mmCIF file of C-alpha atoms in Angstrom:
data_model
loop_
_atom_site.group_PDB
_atom_site.id
_atom_site.type_symbol
_atom_site.label_atom_id
_atom_site.label_comp_id
_atom_site.label_asym_id
_atom_site.label_seq_id
_atom_site.Cartn_x
_atom_site.Cartn_y
_atom_site.Cartn_z
ATOM 1 C CA GLY H 1 17.887 -108.470 134.933
ATOM 2 C CA ALA H 2 19.794 -106.004 137.094
ATOM 3 C CA VAL H 3 21.229 -107.342 140.311
ATOM 4 C CA VAL H 4 22.444 -105.446 143.306
ATOM 5 C CA SER H 5 24.668 -107.320 145.738
ATOM 6 C CA GLN H 6 24.890 -106.274 149.326
ATOM 7 C CA HIS H 7 27.355 -107.405 151.840
ATOM 8 C CA PRO H 8 27.368 -108.534 154.690
ATOM 9 C CA SER H 9 23.853 -109.922 154.981
ATOM 10 C CA ARG H 10 24.304 -109.940 158.799
ATOM 11 C CA VAL H 11 26.525 -108.463 161.295
ATOM 12 C CA ILE H 12 26.915 -108.144 164.965
ATOM 13 C CA CYS H 13 29.094 -105.549 166.441
ATOM 14 C CA LYS H 14 29.960 -104.076 169.770
ATOM 15 C CA SER H 15 29.006 -100.584 170.754
ATOM 16 C CA GLY H 16 31.352 -97.865 169.833
ATOM 17 C CA THR H 17 32.687 -99.851 166.826
ATOM 18 C CA SER H 18 32.155 -98.860 163.155
ATOM 19 C CA VAL H 19 30.589 -101.268 160.545
ATOM 20 C CA LYS H 20 30.803 -100.909 156.805
ATOM 21 C CA ILE H 21 28.041 -102.191 154.432
ATOM 22 C CA GLU H 22 28.849 -102.486 150.790
ATOM 23 C CA CYS H 23 26.439 -102.321 147.890
ATOM 24 C CA ARG H 24 27.296 -103.328 144.346
ATOM 25 C CA SER H 25 25.514 -103.113 141.174
ATOM 26 C CA LEU H 26 26.305 -106.167 138.978
ATOM 27 C CA ASP H 27 26.250 -105.842 135.273
ATOM 28 C CA PHE H 28 25.037 -102.203 135.266
ATOM 29 C CA GLN H 29 26.373 -98.930 136.331
ATOM 30 C CA ALA H 30 24.544 -96.920 138.935
ATOM 31 C CA THR H 31 25.558 -93.219 139.244
ATOM 32 C CA THR H 32 23.082 -93.052 142.045
ATOM 33 C CA MET H 33 22.273 -95.472 144.782
ATOM 34 C CA PHE H 34 20.008 -95.232 147.740
ATOM 35 C CA TRP H 35 20.166 -96.227 151.280
ATOM 36 C CA TYR H 36 17.232 -97.309 153.367
ATOM 37 C CA ARG H 37 16.518 -98.277 156.821
ATOM 38 C CA GLN H 38 13.748 -100.436 158.049
ATOM 39 C CA PHE H 39 12.578 -100.960 161.801
ATOM 40 C CA PRO H 40 10.536 -103.924 162.664
ATOM 41 C CA LYS H 41 7.062 -103.765 161.454
ATOM 42 C CA GLN H 42 7.658 -100.475 159.756
ATOM 43 C CA SER H 43 8.289 -99.351 156.187
ATOM 44 C CA LEU H 44 11.529 -98.594 154.533
ATOM 45 C CA MET H 45 12.791 -95.146 155.230
ATOM 46 C CA LEU H 46 15.116 -93.466 152.881
ATOM 47 C CA MET H 47 18.313 -92.441 154.623
ATOM 48 C CA ALA H 48 20.474 -90.887 151.995
ATOM 49 C CA THR H 49 21.023 -90.752 148.152
ATOM 50 C CA SER H 50 24.641 -91.699 147.236
ATOM 51 C CA ASN H 51 26.096 -89.936 144.191
ATOM 52 C CA GLU H 52 29.133 -91.277 142.405
ATOM 53 C CA GLY H 53 31.951 -88.895 142.714
ATOM 54 C CA SER H 54 30.232 -86.387 144.801
ATOM 55 C CA LYS H 55 28.815 -86.054 148.402
ATOM 56 C CA ALA H 56 25.795 -87.942 149.419
ATOM 57 C CA THR H 57 22.451 -86.170 149.976
ATOM 58 C CA TYR H 58 20.956 -87.063 153.419
ATOM 59 C CA GLU H 59 17.258 -86.980 154.336
ATOM 60 C CA GLN H 60 16.208 -84.879 157.125
ATOM 61 C CA GLY H 61 16.978 -86.337 160.519
ATOM 62 C CA VAL H 62 19.790 -88.490 159.365
ATOM 63 C CA GLU H 63 23.237 -87.832 160.876
ATOM 64 C CA LYS H 64 25.712 -87.383 158.114
ATOM 65 C CA ASP H 65 28.758 -87.957 160.495
ATOM 66 C CA LYS H 66 27.202 -91.209 161.866
ATOM 67 C CA PHE H 67 26.199 -92.706 158.640
ATOM 68 C CA LEU H 68 29.123 -92.162 156.235
ATOM 69 C CA ILE H 69 28.406 -92.868 152.517
ATOM 70 C CA ASN H 70 31.003 -93.233 150.008
ATOM 71 C CA HIS H 71 30.286 -93.861 146.276
ATOM 72 C CA ALA H 72 33.710 -94.268 144.877
ATOM 73 C CA SER H 73 32.935 -95.948 141.536
ATOM 74 C CA LEU H 74 29.952 -96.473 139.429
ATOM 75 C CA THR H 75 29.264 -100.003 140.855
ATOM 76 C CA LEU H 76 30.031 -99.543 144.487
ATOM 77 C CA SER H 77 28.626 -97.562 147.360
ATOM 78 C CA THR H 78 29.322 -98.185 150.884
ATOM 79 C CA LEU H 79 27.633 -97.097 154.152
ATOM 80 C CA THR H 80 29.563 -96.889 157.403
ATOM 81 C CA VAL H 81 27.862 -96.798 160.616
ATOM 82 C CA THR H 82 30.329 -95.079 162.950
ATOM 83 C CA SER H 83 30.425 -95.403 166.688
ATOM 84 C CA ALA H 84 27.493 -97.744 166.582
ATOM 85 C CA HIS H 85 24.882 -97.860 169.398
ATOM 86 C CA PRO H 86 22.241 -100.327 170.109
ATOM 87 C CA GLU H 87 19.614 -98.017 168.732
ATOM 88 C CA ASP H 88 21.371 -98.216 165.322
ATOM 89 C CA SER H 89 20.344 -101.988 165.192
ATOM 90 C CA SER H 90 18.131 -102.206 162.179
ATOM 91 C CA PHE H 91 17.670 -103.643 158.693
ATOM 92 C CA TYR H 92 19.661 -101.557 156.044
ATOM 93 C CA ILE H 93 18.862 -101.949 152.363
ATOM 94 C CA CYS H 94 20.401 -100.285 149.422
ATOM 95 C CA SER H 95 19.008 -99.840 145.989
ATOM 96 C CA ALA H 96 19.827 -98.756 142.594
ATOM 97 C CA ARG H 97 18.125 -98.125 139.128
ATOM 98 C CA GLU H 98 19.074 -99.314 135.888
ATOM 99 C CA LEU H 99 18.475 -96.338 133.813
ATOM 100 C CA GLY H 100 16.650 -96.947 130.529
ATOM 101 C CA MET H 101 15.317 -100.310 131.362
ATOM 102 C CA GLY H 102 11.851 -99.206 132.366
ATOM 103 C CA GLY H 103 11.805 -101.083 135.574
ATOM 104 C CA GLY H 104 11.584 -100.272 139.190
ATOM 105 C CA TYR H 105 14.588 -99.956 141.572
ATOM 106 C CA THR H 106 16.521 -102.934 142.239
ATOM 107 C CA PHE H 107 17.357 -103.766 145.924
ATOM 108 C CA GLY H 108 20.094 -105.455 147.644
ATOM 109 C CA SER H 109 19.331 -108.342 149.883
ATOM 110 C CA GLY H 110 19.860 -106.188 152.988
ATOM 111 C CA THR H 111 22.085 -106.217 156.096
ATOM 112 C CA ARG H 112 20.653 -106.924 159.540
ATOM 113 C CA LEU H 113 22.811 -104.936 161.925
ATOM 114 C CA THR H 114 22.919 -105.812 165.568
ATOM 115 C CA VAL H 115 24.761 -103.582 168.067
ATOM 116 C CA VAL H 116 25.356 -105.272 171.514
ATOM 117 C CA GLU Z 1 6.588 -83.877 152.612
ATOM 118 C CA ASP Z 2 5.708 -86.722 150.301
ATOM 119 C CA LYS Z 3 3.331 -89.182 151.748
ATOM 120 C CA VAL Z 4 2.070 -92.689 151.060
ATOM 121 C CA VAL Z 5 -0.744 -94.352 152.828
ATOM 122 C CA GLN Z 6 -1.550 -98.082 152.406
ATOM 123 C CA SER Z 7 -4.579 -99.875 153.566
ATOM 124 C CA PRO Z 8 -5.447 -102.222 155.049
ATOM 125 C CA LEU Z 9 -2.382 -102.632 157.231
ATOM 126 C CA SER Z 10 -3.027 -106.275 157.572
ATOM 127 C CA LEU Z 11 -5.360 -108.742 155.842
ATOM 128 C CA VAL Z 12 -6.054 -112.433 156.373
ATOM 129 C CA VAL Z 13 -7.957 -114.302 153.703
ATOM 130 C CA HIS Z 14 -8.403 -117.988 152.721
ATOM 131 C CA GLU Z 15 -6.640 -119.615 149.719
ATOM 132 C CA GLY Z 16 -8.541 -118.865 146.559
ATOM 133 C CA ASP Z 17 -9.832 -115.572 147.646
ATOM 134 C CA THR Z 18 -9.324 -112.283 145.714
ATOM 135 C CA VAL Z 19 -7.872 -109.477 147.583
ATOM 136 C CA THR Z 20 -7.547 -105.756 146.816
ATOM 137 C CA LEU Z 21 -4.729 -103.590 148.396
ATOM 138 C CA ASN Z 22 -4.975 -99.880 148.337
ATOM 139 C CA CYS Z 23 -2.288 -97.230 148.092
ATOM 140 C CA SER Z 24 -2.954 -93.436 148.209
ATOM 141 C CA TYR Z 25 -0.301 -90.654 147.889
ATOM 142 C CA GLU Z 26 0.424 -87.110 148.206
ATOM 143 C CA VAL Z 27 3.488 -86.104 146.334
ATOM 144 C CA THR Z 28 5.094 -83.114 144.563
ATOM 145 C CA ASN Z 29 6.183 -83.793 141.060
ATOM 146 C CA PHE Z 30 4.915 -87.310 140.842
ATOM 147 C CA ARG Z 31 6.860 -89.641 138.614
ATOM 148 C CA SER Z 32 5.855 -93.156 139.199
ATOM 149 C CA LEU Z 33 4.250 -95.570 141.602
ATOM 150 C CA LEU Z 34 5.852 -98.860 142.476
ATOM 151 C CA TRP Z 35 4.487 -102.014 144.051
ATOM 152 C CA TYR Z 36 6.772 -104.326 145.891
ATOM 153 C CA LYS Z 37 6.455 -107.739 147.538
ATOM 154 C CA GLN Z 38 8.631 -108.214 150.730
ATOM 155 C CA GLU Z 39 9.005 -111.692 152.290
ATOM 156 C CA LYS Z 40 11.956 -112.259 154.518
ATOM 157 C CA LYS Z 41 14.382 -109.769 153.090
ATOM 158 C CA ALA Z 42 14.582 -107.113 150.485
ATOM 159 C CA PRO Z 43 11.431 -106.154 148.474
ATOM 160 C CA THR Z 44 11.093 -107.800 144.974
ATOM 161 C CA PHE Z 45 9.713 -105.547 142.291
ATOM 162 C CA LEU Z 46 6.084 -106.144 141.063
ATOM 163 C CA PHE Z 47 4.784 -103.128 138.961
ATOM 164 C CA MET Z 48 5.870 -99.677 138.015
ATOM 165 C CA LEU Z 49 2.957 -97.319 137.097
ATOM 166 C CA THR Z 50 3.243 -94.031 135.463
ATOM 167 C CA SER Z 51 0.095 -93.623 133.388
ATOM 168 C CA SER Z 52 -3.437 -93.495 134.692
ATOM 169 C CA GLY Z 53 -6.054 -95.978 133.782
ATOM 170 C CA ILE Z 54 -3.572 -98.538 132.199
ATOM 171 C CA GLU Z 55 -3.710 -101.976 133.809
ATOM 172 C CA LYS Z 56 -0.547 -103.932 134.347
ATOM 173 C CA LYS Z 57 -0.838 -107.649 134.783
ATOM 174 C CA SER Z 58 1.474 -110.310 135.845
ATOM 175 C CA GLY Z 59 -0.111 -113.784 136.222
ATOM 176 C CA ARG Z 60 -2.593 -113.446 139.117
ATOM 177 C CA LEU Z 61 -1.468 -109.949 140.031
ATOM 178 C CA SER Z 62 -2.678 -106.808 138.537
ATOM 179 C CA SER Z 63 -2.406 -103.160 139.313
ATOM 180 C CA ILE Z 64 -3.756 -99.798 138.036
ATOM 181 C CA LEU Z 65 -3.117 -96.288 138.678
ATOM 182 C CA ASP Z 66 -5.504 -93.380 139.216
ATOM 183 C CA LYS Z 67 -3.971 -90.090 138.930
ATOM 184 C CA LYS Z 68 -6.992 -88.143 139.432
ATOM 185 C CA GLU Z 69 -7.664 -89.914 142.843
ATOM 186 C CA LEU Z 70 -3.907 -90.156 143.707
ATOM 187 C CA SER Z 71 -4.239 -93.890 144.357
ATOM 188 C CA SER Z 72 -3.544 -97.247 142.981
ATOM 189 C CA ILE Z 73 -4.690 -100.710 143.755
ATOM 190 C CA LEU Z 74 -3.069 -104.179 143.722
ATOM 191 C CA ASN Z 75 -5.227 -107.046 142.833
ATOM 192 C CA ILE Z 76 -4.424 -110.707 143.551
ATOM 193 C CA THR Z 77 -6.875 -113.222 142.446
ATOM 194 C CA ALA Z 78 -7.065 -116.919 143.399
ATOM 195 C CA THR Z 79 -4.638 -116.264 146.198
ATOM 196 C CA GLN Z 80 -2.079 -119.029 147.330
ATOM 197 C CA THR Z 81 -0.220 -119.353 150.586
ATOM 198 C CA GLY Z 82 2.834 -118.289 148.748
ATOM 199 C CA ASP Z 83 1.324 -114.820 148.277
ATOM 200 C CA SER Z 84 1.715 -114.201 152.014
ATOM 201 C CA ALA Z 85 3.975 -111.296 152.379
ATOM 202 C CA ILE Z 86 4.099 -107.622 152.968
ATOM 203 C CA TYR Z 87 3.153 -105.682 150.006
ATOM 204 C CA LEU Z 88 4.741 -102.128 149.763
ATOM 205 C CA CYS Z 89 3.648 -99.344 147.724
ATOM 206 C CA ALA Z 90 6.115 -96.611 146.812
ATOM 207 C CA VAL Z 91 6.200 -93.315 144.996
ATOM 208 C CA GLU Z 92 8.872 -91.756 143.010
ATOM 209 C CA ALA Z 93 9.051 -87.889 142.344
ATOM 210 C CA TYR Z 94 10.890 -85.855 139.891
ATOM 211 C CA SER Z 95 13.791 -83.750 141.274
ATOM 212 C CA GLY Z 96 16.066 -81.406 139.264
ATOM 213 C CA GLY Z 97 18.942 -83.842 139.507
ATOM 214 C CA GLY Z 98 17.149 -86.993 138.085
ATOM 215 C CA ALA Z 99 16.634 -90.142 140.293
ATOM 216 C CA ASP Z 100 15.240 -89.116 143.793
ATOM 217 C CA GLY Z 101 14.661 -92.344 145.901
ATOM 218 C CA LEU Z 102 11.341 -93.684 146.844
ATOM 219 C CA THR Z 103 8.814 -92.912 149.606
ATOM 220 C CA PHE Z 104 7.301 -95.900 150.958
ATOM 221 C CA GLY Z 105 3.985 -96.761 152.595
ATOM 222 C CA LYS Z 106 3.791 -98.879 155.793
ATOM 223 C CA GLY Z 107 2.923 -101.865 153.805
ATOM 224 C CA THR Z 108 -0.051 -104.369 153.836
ATOM 225 C CA HIS Z 109 0.733 -107.599 155.651
ATOM 226 C CA LEU Z 110 -1.356 -110.185 153.786
ATOM 227 C CA ILE Z 111 -1.578 -113.620 155.074
ATOM 228 C CA ILE Z 112 -3.203 -116.343 153.085
ATOM 229 C CA GLN Z 113 -4.570 -119.226 155.142
ATOM 230 C CA PRO Z 114 -4.856 -122.742 153.659
#
């Protein structure tokens, strides 16, 4: 089945630095990928839709300049958390859908970001 | 704004019991409803429902969608401790551009006691 690889799985960074998270679709092409954020004991919240070759679409309340999304190829989307602060600490998950397969979205394994 | 509400938020049962998890939604241009199981990390896909009244089954799990009531249920029979997880319900809506991301409920935290 479709597999989405997300890297790194865990990262600790200092306040003020930037962190890049990669999301790759393996064995299928994803023109659209999605980035979610999950706070403890809360559900997944869609942050943005990443479109290959064009600008990402951000959900209301998500800062575009803080969460930079790049979808440079049909198999890779990246999320960069810029000038990270402790409140950015969270679990970030990407997903993609393999069109025509009749199944649901495939999720990456997630990235636990801790900003200290 | 699309909304997904799950109930109960948490549930503790004994092994062997049958459980029913509920999901209701309000969404513009409904496309599909999906159920996921989340253990420690990313959610794993269980079911995708698009048509009302057609039950989908996978082993001890089954799910059905009621478009008239804007709801879905997920049943788990003969529960096992390995079923302990957070069960997430999500809806997908049509948009002009195609794939539109998912709106998730808060999940039901299911605990199966031996």
